[in-house]
XYZ file of C-alpha atoms in Angstrom:
621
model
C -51.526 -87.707 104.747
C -51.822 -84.644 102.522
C -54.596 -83.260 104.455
C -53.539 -83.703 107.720
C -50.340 -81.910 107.281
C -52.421 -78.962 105.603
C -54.739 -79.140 108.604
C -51.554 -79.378 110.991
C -49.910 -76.360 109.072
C -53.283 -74.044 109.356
C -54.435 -74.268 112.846
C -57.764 -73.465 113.861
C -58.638 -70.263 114.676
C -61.123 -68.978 117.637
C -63.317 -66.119 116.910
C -61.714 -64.363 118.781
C -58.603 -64.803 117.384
C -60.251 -63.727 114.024
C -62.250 -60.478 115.734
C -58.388 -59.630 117.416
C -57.045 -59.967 113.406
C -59.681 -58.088 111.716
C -59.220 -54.749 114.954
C -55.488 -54.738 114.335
C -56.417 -53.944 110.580
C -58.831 -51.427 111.166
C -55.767 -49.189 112.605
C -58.130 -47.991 115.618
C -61.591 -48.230 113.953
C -64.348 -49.332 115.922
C -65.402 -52.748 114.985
C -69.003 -52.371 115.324
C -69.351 -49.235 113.766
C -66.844 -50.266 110.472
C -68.550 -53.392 109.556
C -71.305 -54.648 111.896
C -74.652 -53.622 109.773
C -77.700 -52.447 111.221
C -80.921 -53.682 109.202
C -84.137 -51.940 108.603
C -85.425 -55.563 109.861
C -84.197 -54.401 113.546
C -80.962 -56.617 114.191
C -77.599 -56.858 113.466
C -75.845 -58.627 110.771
C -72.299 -59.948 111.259
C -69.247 -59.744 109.121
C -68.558 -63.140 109.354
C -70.284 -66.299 111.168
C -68.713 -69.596 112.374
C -69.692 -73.189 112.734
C -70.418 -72.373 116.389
C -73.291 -70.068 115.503
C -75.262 -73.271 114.337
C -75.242 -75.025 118.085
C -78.466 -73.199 119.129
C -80.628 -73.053 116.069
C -83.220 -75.812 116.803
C -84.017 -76.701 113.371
C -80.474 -77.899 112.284
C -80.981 -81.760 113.055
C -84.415 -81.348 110.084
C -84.307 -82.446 107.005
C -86.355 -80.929 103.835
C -90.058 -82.029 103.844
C -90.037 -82.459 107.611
C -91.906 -80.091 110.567
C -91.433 -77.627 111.237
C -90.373 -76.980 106.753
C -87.907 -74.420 107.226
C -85.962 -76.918 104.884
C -88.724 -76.699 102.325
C -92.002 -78.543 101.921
C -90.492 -81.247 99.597
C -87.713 -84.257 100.230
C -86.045 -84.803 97.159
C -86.635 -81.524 94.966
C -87.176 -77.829 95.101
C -89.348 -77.733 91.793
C -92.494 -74.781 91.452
C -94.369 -74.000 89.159
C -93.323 -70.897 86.647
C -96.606 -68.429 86.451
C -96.934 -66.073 83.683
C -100.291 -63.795 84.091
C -102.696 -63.009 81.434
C -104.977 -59.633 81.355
C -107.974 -60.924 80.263
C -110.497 -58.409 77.970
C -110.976 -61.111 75.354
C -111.603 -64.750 76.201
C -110.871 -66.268 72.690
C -107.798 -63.524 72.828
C -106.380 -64.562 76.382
C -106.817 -68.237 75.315
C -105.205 -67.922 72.454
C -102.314 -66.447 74.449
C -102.541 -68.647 77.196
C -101.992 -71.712 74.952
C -99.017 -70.047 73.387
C -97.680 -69.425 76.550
C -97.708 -72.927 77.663
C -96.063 -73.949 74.803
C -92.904 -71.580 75.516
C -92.323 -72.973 78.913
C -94.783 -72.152 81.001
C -97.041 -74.225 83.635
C -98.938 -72.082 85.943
C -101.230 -69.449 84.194
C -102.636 -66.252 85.719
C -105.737 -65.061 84.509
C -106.327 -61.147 85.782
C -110.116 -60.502 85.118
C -111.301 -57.287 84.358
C -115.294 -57.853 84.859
C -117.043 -59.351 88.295
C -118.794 -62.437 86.532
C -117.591 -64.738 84.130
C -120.061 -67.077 82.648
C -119.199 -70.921 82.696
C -119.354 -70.840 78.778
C -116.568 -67.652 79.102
C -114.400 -69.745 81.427
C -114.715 -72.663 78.957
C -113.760 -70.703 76.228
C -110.972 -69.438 78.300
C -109.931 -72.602 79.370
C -110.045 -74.590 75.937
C -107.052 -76.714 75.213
C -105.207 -76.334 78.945
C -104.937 -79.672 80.785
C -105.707 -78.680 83.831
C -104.159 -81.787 85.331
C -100.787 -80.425 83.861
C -100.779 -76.882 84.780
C -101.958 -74.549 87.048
C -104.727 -72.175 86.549
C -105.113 -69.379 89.012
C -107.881 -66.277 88.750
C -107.396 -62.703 90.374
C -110.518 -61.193 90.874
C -112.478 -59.230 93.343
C -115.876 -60.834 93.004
C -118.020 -63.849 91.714
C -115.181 -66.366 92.459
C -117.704 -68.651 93.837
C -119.146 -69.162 90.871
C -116.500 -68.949 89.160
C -115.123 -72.293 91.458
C -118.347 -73.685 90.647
C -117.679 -73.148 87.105
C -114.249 -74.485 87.370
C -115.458 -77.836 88.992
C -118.160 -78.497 86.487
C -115.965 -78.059 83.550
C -113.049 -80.333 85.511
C -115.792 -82.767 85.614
C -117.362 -82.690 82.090
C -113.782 -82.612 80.575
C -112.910 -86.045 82.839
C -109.798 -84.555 85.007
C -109.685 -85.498 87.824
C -110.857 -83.163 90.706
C -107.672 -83.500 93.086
C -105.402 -82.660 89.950
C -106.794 -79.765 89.290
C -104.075 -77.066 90.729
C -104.309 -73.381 91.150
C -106.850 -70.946 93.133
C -108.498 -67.857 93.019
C -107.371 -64.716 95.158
C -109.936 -63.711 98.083
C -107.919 -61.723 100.352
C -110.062 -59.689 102.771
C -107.850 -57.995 104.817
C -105.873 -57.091 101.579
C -108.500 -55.326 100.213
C -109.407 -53.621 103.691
C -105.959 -52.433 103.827
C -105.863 -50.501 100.693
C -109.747 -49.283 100.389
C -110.447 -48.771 104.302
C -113.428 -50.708 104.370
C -115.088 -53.761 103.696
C -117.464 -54.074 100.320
C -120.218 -54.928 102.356
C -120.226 -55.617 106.040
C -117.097 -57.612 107.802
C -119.161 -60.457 108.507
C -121.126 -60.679 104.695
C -117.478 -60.776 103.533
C -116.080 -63.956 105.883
C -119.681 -65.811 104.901
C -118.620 -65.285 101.324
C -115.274 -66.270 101.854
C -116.774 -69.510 103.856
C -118.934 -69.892 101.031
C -116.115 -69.651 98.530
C -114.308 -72.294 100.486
C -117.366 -74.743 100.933
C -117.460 -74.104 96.859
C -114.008 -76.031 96.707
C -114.284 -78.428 99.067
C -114.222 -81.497 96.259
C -111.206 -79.301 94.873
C -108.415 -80.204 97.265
C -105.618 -78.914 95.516
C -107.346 -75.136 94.543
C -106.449 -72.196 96.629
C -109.207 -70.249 98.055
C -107.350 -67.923 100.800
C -104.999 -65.181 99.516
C -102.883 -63.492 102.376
C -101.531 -60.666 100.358
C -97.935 -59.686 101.952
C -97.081 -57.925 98.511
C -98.985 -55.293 99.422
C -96.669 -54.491 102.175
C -93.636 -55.100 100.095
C -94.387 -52.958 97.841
C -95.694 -50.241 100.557
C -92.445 -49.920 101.411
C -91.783 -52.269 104.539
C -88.974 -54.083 105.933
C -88.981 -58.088 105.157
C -89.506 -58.871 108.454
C -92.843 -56.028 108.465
C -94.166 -58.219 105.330
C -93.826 -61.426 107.127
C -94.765 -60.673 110.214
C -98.399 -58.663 109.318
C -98.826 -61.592 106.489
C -98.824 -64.104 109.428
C -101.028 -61.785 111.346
C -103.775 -61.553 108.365
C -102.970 -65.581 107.636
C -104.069 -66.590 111.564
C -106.864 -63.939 111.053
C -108.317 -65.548 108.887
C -108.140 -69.243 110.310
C -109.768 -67.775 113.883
C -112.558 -65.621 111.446
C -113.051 -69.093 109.950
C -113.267 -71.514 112.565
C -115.663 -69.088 114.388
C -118.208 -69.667 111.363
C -117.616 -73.315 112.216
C -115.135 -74.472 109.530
C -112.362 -76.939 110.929
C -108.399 -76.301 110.479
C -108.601 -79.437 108.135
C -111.041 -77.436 105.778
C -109.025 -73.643 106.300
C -105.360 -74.606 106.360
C -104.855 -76.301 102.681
C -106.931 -73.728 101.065
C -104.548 -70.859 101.799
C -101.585 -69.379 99.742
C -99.477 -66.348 101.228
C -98.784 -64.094 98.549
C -95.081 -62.420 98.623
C -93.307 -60.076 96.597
C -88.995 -60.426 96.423
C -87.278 -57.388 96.668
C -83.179 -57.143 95.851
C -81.893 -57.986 99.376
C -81.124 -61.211 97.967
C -80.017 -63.912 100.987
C -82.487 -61.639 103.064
C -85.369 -62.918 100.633
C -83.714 -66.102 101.231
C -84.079 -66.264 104.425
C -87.349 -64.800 104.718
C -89.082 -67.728 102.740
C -87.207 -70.147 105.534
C -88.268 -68.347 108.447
C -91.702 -67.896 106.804
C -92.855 -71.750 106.361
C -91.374 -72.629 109.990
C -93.561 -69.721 111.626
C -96.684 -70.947 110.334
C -95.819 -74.722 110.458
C -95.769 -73.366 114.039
C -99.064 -71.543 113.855
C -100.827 -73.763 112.692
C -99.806 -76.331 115.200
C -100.736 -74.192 117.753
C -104.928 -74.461 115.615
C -104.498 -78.166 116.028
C -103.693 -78.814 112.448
C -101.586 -82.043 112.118
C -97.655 -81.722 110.752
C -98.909 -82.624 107.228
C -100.629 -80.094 107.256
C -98.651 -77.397 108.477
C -97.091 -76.456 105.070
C -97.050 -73.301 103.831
C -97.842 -72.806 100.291
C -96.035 -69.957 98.727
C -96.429 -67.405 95.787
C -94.366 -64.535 94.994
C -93.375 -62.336 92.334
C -90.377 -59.668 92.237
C -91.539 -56.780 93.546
C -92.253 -52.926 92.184
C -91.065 -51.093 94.576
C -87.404 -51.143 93.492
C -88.437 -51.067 89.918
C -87.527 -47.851 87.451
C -88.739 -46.199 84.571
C -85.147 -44.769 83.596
C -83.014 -47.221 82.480
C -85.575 -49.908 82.781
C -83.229 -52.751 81.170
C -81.334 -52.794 84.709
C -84.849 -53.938 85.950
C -84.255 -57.786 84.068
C -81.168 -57.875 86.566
C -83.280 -57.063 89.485
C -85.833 -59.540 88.766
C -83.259 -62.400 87.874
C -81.629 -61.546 91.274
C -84.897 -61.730 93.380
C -86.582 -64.637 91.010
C -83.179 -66.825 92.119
C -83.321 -65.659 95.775
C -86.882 -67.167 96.090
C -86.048 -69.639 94.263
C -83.598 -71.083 96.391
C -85.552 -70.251 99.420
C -88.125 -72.489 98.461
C -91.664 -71.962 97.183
C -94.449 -72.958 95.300
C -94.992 -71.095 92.527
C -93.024 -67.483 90.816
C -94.155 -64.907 88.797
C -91.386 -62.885 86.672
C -92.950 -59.428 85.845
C -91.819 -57.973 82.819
C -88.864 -55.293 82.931
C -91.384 -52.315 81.542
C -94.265 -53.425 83.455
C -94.311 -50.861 85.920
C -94.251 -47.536 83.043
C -96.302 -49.458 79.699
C -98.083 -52.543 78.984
C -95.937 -55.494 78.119
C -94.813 -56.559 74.919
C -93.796 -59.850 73.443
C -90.054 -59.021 74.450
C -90.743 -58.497 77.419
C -92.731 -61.331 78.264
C -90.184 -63.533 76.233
C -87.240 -62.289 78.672
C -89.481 -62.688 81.836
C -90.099 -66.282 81.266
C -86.847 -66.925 80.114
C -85.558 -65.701 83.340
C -87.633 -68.683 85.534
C -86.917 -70.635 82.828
C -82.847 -70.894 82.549
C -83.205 -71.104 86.105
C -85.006 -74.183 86.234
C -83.941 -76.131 83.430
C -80.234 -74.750 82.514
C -79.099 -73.887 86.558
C -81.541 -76.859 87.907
C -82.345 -75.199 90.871
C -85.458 -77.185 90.957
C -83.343 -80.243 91.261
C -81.851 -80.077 95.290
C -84.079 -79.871 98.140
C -83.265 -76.471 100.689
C -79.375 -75.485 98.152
C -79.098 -72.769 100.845
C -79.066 -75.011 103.904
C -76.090 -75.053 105.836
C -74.345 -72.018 105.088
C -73.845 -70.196 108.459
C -74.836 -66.971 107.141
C -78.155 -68.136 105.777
C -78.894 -70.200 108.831
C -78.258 -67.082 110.458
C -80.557 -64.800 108.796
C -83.465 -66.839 109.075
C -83.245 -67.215 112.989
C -82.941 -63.529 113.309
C -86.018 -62.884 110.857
C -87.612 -65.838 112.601
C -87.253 -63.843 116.054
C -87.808 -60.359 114.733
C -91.389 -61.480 112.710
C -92.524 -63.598 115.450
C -91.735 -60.805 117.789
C -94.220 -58.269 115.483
C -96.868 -61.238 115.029
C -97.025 -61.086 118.723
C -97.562 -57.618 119.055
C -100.249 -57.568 116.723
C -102.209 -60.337 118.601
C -101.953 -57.925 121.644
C -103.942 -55.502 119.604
C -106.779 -57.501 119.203
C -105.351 -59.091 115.708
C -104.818 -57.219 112.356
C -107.973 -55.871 111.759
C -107.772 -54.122 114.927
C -104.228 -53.248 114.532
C -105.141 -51.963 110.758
C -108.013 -49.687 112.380
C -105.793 -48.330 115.300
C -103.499 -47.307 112.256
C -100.294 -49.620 113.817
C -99.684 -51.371 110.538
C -99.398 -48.128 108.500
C -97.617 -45.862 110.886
C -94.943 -49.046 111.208
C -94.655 -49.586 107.581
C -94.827 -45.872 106.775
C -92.183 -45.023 109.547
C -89.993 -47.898 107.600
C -90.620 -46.541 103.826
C -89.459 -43.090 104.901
C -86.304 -44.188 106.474
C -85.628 -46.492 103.072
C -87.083 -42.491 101.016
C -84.756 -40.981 102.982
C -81.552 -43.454 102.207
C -82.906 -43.235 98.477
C -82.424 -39.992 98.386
C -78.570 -39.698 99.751
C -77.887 -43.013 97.882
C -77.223 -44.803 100.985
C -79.392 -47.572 98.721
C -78.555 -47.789 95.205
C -81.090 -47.339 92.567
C -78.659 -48.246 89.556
C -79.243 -45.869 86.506
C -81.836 -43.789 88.757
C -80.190 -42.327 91.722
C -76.491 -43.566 90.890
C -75.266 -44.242 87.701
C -77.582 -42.554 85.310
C -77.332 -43.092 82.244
C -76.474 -39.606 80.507
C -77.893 -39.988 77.605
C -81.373 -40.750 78.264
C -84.631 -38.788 77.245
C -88.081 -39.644 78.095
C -89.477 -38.766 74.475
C -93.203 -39.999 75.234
C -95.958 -38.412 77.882
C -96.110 -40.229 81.410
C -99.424 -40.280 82.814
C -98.504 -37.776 86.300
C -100.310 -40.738 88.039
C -96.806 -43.465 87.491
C -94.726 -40.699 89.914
C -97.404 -41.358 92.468
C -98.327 -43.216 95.113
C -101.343 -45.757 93.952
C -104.674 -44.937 96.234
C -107.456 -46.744 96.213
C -108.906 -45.732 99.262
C -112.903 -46.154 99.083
C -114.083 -42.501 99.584
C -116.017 -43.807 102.790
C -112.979 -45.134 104.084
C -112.822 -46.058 107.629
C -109.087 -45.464 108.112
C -105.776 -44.224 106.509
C -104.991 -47.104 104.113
C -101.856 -48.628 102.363
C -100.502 -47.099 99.363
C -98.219 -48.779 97.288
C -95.395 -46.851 95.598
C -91.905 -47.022 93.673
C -88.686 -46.192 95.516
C -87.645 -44.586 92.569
C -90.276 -42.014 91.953
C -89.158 -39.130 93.530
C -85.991 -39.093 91.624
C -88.559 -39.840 88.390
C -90.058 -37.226 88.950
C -87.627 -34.524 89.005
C -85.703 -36.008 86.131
C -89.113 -35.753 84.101
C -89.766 -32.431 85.299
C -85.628 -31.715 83.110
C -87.058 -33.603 80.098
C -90.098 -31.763 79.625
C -88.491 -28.793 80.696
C -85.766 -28.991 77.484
C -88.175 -29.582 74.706
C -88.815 -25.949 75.392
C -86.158 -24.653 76.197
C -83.027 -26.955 76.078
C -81.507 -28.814 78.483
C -79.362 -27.068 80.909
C -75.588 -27.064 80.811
C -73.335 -28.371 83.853
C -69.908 -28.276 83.129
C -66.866 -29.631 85.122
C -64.340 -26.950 86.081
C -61.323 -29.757 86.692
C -58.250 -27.767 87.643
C -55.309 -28.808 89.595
C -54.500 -32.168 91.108
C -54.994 -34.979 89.057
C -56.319 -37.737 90.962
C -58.421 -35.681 92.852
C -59.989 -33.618 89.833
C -60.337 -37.088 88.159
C -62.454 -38.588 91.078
C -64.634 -35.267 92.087
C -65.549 -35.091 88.389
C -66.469 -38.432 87.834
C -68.680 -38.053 91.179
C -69.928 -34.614 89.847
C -71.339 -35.613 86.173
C -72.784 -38.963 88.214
C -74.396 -36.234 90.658
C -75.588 -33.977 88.337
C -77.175 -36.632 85.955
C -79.589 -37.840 88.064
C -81.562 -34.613 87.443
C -81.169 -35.116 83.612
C -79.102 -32.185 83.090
C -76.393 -32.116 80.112
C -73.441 -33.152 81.549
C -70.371 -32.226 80.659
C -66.959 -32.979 81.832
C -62.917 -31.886 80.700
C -60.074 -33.367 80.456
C -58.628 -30.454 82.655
C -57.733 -27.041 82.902
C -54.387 -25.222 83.057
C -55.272 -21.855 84.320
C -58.664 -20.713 85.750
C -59.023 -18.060 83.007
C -58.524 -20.867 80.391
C -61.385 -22.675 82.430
C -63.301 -19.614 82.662
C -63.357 -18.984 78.677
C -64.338 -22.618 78.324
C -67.566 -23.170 80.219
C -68.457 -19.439 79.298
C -68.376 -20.491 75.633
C -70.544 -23.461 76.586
C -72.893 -21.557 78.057
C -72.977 -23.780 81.540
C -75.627 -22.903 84.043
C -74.029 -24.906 86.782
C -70.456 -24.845 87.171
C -68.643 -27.806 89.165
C -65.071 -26.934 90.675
C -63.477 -30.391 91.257
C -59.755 -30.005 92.788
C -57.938 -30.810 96.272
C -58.984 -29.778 98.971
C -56.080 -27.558 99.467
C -56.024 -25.907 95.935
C -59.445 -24.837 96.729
C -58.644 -21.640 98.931
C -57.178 -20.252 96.239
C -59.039 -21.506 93.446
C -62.649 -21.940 94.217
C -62.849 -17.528 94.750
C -61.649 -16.985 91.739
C -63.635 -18.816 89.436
C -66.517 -17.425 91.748
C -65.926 -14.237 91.005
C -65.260 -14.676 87.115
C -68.392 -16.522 86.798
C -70.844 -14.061 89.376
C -73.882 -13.840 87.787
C -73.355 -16.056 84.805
C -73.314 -19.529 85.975
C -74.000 -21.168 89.751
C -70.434 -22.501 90.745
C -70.569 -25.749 92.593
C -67.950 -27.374 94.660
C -67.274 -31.084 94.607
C -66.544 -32.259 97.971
C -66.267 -31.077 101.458
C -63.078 -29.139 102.237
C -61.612 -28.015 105.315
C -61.715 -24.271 104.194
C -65.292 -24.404 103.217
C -66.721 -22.094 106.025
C -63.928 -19.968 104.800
C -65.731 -20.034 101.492
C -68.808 -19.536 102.325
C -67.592 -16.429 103.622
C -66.673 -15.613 100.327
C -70.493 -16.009 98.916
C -69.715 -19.532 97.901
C -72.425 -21.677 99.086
C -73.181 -24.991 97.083
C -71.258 -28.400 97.927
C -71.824 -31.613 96.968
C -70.272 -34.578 98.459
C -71.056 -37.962 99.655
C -73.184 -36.887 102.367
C -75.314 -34.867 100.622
C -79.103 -35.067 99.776
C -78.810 -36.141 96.522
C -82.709 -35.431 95.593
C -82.996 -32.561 97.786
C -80.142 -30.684 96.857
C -80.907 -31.061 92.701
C -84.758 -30.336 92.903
C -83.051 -26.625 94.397
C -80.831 -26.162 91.285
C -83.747 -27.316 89.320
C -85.946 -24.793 90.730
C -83.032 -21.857 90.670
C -82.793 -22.882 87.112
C -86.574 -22.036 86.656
C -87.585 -26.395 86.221
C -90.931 -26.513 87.514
């Protein structure tokens, strides 16, 4: 009786009704323009959604485990397998580690190896004491992975395990490896032979993963989530029709290959994107004649480096605990947590201990591996995926009319696409539009680089083959352009100091509060010596002050009305003694540039731009 009375006290309301509500609020604000947001994915996302925007989504009636997967590949749990990887230079070394490792919490290892050919009496020795019925074992290398499988099979065999428990794979991505060195190692057609050849290799293996489609690399080029999926697809159906001209069977190709992602902070986007992922190539694959068994995509990601930072690097462990639960709950196979300073220095034990840890309370304190699809059903989710669904399939398309993604690669589509995306995402770095906590917002103050960065961690990476056939991909960090001029102040002051910006908060409270607040957060970013006041009662007492302090950079922060007045005459008191700045963007500023005063700073401003200038007036180079 309860509920019906609070059910007959709380009418429904039609969307309508709510869109009316929310316009009266906005006092004359467009509704589209206020809160409708416009992703670098290509469509709109909502401010709110309603039961109603279920009724056309054709997936809805599914459950988990069933075509076409968008619910996830399992019924009754959402468990993966937590990867740590393991630079190999020493086998007895990375064994050791491996099995201590494994003992912490892990069960999927990740040997990187640093040589072409690993004998099977290496691999042995690398493999000692893991049960490779218990755990995965994967391998990134670029060559002698066939006999490496081989390797793999014969020890499987000797040590009694049986061949179909054996879980993991090695990483042959082709078109990966076109993408960032222009060209093939040998010919296109050696490299699909080997590839068949590597795939022949673990044929008794059912459960090892031969086929890497590598949509990191994309992710951390700098493209959209729907650019990553949508090329990844491309390369995946690539590399069935490459496959199945050399005579293999979909039965042989489709279990053997693992898409590789990378999860960036756009955390129910990355949801979504795992959702929309499985049911467009549950879909492609049907259209190869593969059976609905077999349709399942097999997923593994790892949080990504292109939003990762060098200052303030401890804000990285929130990224990656952010993206690592995002993917989690969008369902996938297997995760890899990269350590917080992995992007700047080689990991330590802390670091390692905290990545782990991350997957680990995740899995075991949160049991997220516990509930099959824990994002299905809400509307906004459901949502997202349809539109990423659309806008990938849309861009898979397009591709195919280029003759596939080799051709498309060649013509230079996918890097002019993905390029035109990374600069727009460069160029809302840079004016803060997106947040790079501690990097481009938020600094923190205090912070010094004391050691020498190699030039080459502020750069793009290029590994273009110097015979390359076309512009390749180069992966980069978001944050390195703001690195890099913060660097440029730290090795600047071990010289010759670091230079002075003072506040210069006069008049209204509130307002010279809130501009300096913005101001030392500006100013920061560029790793100068901040400085702010209380406030000033007079602008000769002001005057005296940051004289005494010997600022460079001088920020006026009042009202916009007190500025008139104000602004000119700490100009002209401080004329060729310190650069005076003015925080925000009055009314009477043409009126002070007329004066000789020209540097603002407000919201709209290029952050990056407009420091590297005082940086270089200040003689940073």
């Amino acid at each position: 009786m309860a509920d019906n009375k609070l059910f007959s006290e709380f009418a429904p309301q039609s969307t309508q009704e709510w869109i009316d509500k929310i316009t009266k609020d906005l006092k004359g604000a467009d509704f589209d323009r206020k809160l409708v947001w416009r992703t670098n994915e290509g469509f709109n996302v909502q401010p709110f959604y309603r039961l109603e925007n279920m009724e056309d989504k054709m997936y809805m009636n599914t459950y988990p485990g069933d075509f076409p997967y968008v619910r996830g590949n399992k019924k009754d749990n959402n468990d993966w397998f937590i990867r740590q990887d393991i630079i190999v230079e020493d086998v007895k070394a990375a064994n050791a580690k491996a099995l201590d490792v494994l003992n912490k919490g892990i069960d999927s290892l990740g040997f990187v190896l640093n040589w072409k050919d690993l004998s099977k009496d290496e691999l042995a020795t690398l493999l000692e004491g893991v049960y490779m019925d218990c755990v995965e074992v994967n391998f990134e290398k670029s060559h002698g992975s066939v006999e490496l499988i081989k390797n793999l099979q014969a020890i499987a065999t000797e040590k009694g395990i049986a061949l179909d428990k054996v879980q993991g794979g090695v990483a042959i991505d082709l078109l990966g490896g076109y993408s960032t060195c222009g060209k093939f190692c040998t010919s296109e057609e050696s490299s699909y032979k080997y590839m068949k050849e590597a795939l022949e290799a673990a044929k008794e293996l059912p459960n090892f993963k031969v086929v890497a489609v590598g949509g990191r690399l994309f992710n951390n080029s700098g493209s959209s989530i729907v650019e990553e999926l949508g090329f990844s697809l491309a390369a995946g159906a690539e590399y069935i029709s490459k496959l199945m001209e050399a005579g293999m069977s979909i039965e042989e190709i489709a279990p053997k290959i693992r898409f590789n992602f990378a999860t960036s902070s756009k955390y129910f986007m990355e949801i979504a994107k795992l959702r929309a992922a499985r049911m467009l190539w549950a879909y492609i694959l049907k259209e190869f004649g593969a059976s609905e068994e077999m349709c399942k995509m097999n997923i593994h990601a790892e949080t990504s480096d292109w939003n990762k930072t060098v200052y303030d690097p401890y804000v990285n462990m929130l990224r990656t605990q952010t993206e690592a639960m995002s993917s989690v709950l969008g369902g996938l196979d297997s995760y890899t947590v990269k350590p917080f300073n992995s992007v700047y220095e080689d990991t330590t034990e802390f670091s390692e201990r905290i990545a782990r840890n991350q997957q680990l309370l995740l899995k075991e304190e949160s049991h997220f591996g516990k509930i099959a699809d824990p994002a299905a059903g809400s509307y906004y989710i459901e949502s997202l995926t349809e539109s990423i669904n659309e806008e990938a399939w849309k861009l898979f398309l397009e591709v195919q009319e280029k003759g596939g993604y080799l051709a498309a690669f060649k013509a230079g589509f996918v890097q002019e696409t993905i390029k035109a995306t990374a600069q727009k995402r460069d160029m809302a770095v840079a004016t803060r539009k997106e947040n790079f906590l501690g990097t481009n917002q938020f600094p923190n103050f205090g912070e010094v680089a004391e050691t020498e960065f190699d030039a080459a961690l502020f750069e793009a990476e290029d590994k273009s083959d110097a015979n390359a056939e076309c512009e390749t991909l180069k992966p980069y960090r978001g944050a390195q352009a703001f690195e890099t001029m913060r660097y440029k102040t730290d090795v600047y002051a071990r010289e010759n100091g670091r230079p002075k910006v003072m506040m210069f908060p006069i008049g209204n409270l509130n307002m010279r509060k809130a501009r300096g607040q913005f101001a030392c957060n500006f100013f920061a970013c560029a790793g100068f010596d901040v400085e702010d006041h209380n406030g000033f009662t007079s602008v000769e007492e002001g005057v005296k002050f940051v004289t005494e302090k010997n600022a460079k950079i001088v920020v006026v922060c009042s009202s916009d009305d007190e500025y008139a007045t104000i602004v000119p005459e700490v100009y002209e008191a401080l004329k060729g003694k310190a650069t005076v700045v003015v925080a925000g963007a009055p009314a009477c500023a043409e009126e002070l540039k007329a004066k000789g005063i020209e540097n603002f700073i407000n919201v709209k401003s290029n952050v990056l731009e407009t420091l590297k200038a005082y940086q270089a007036d200040l003689g940073i180079k």
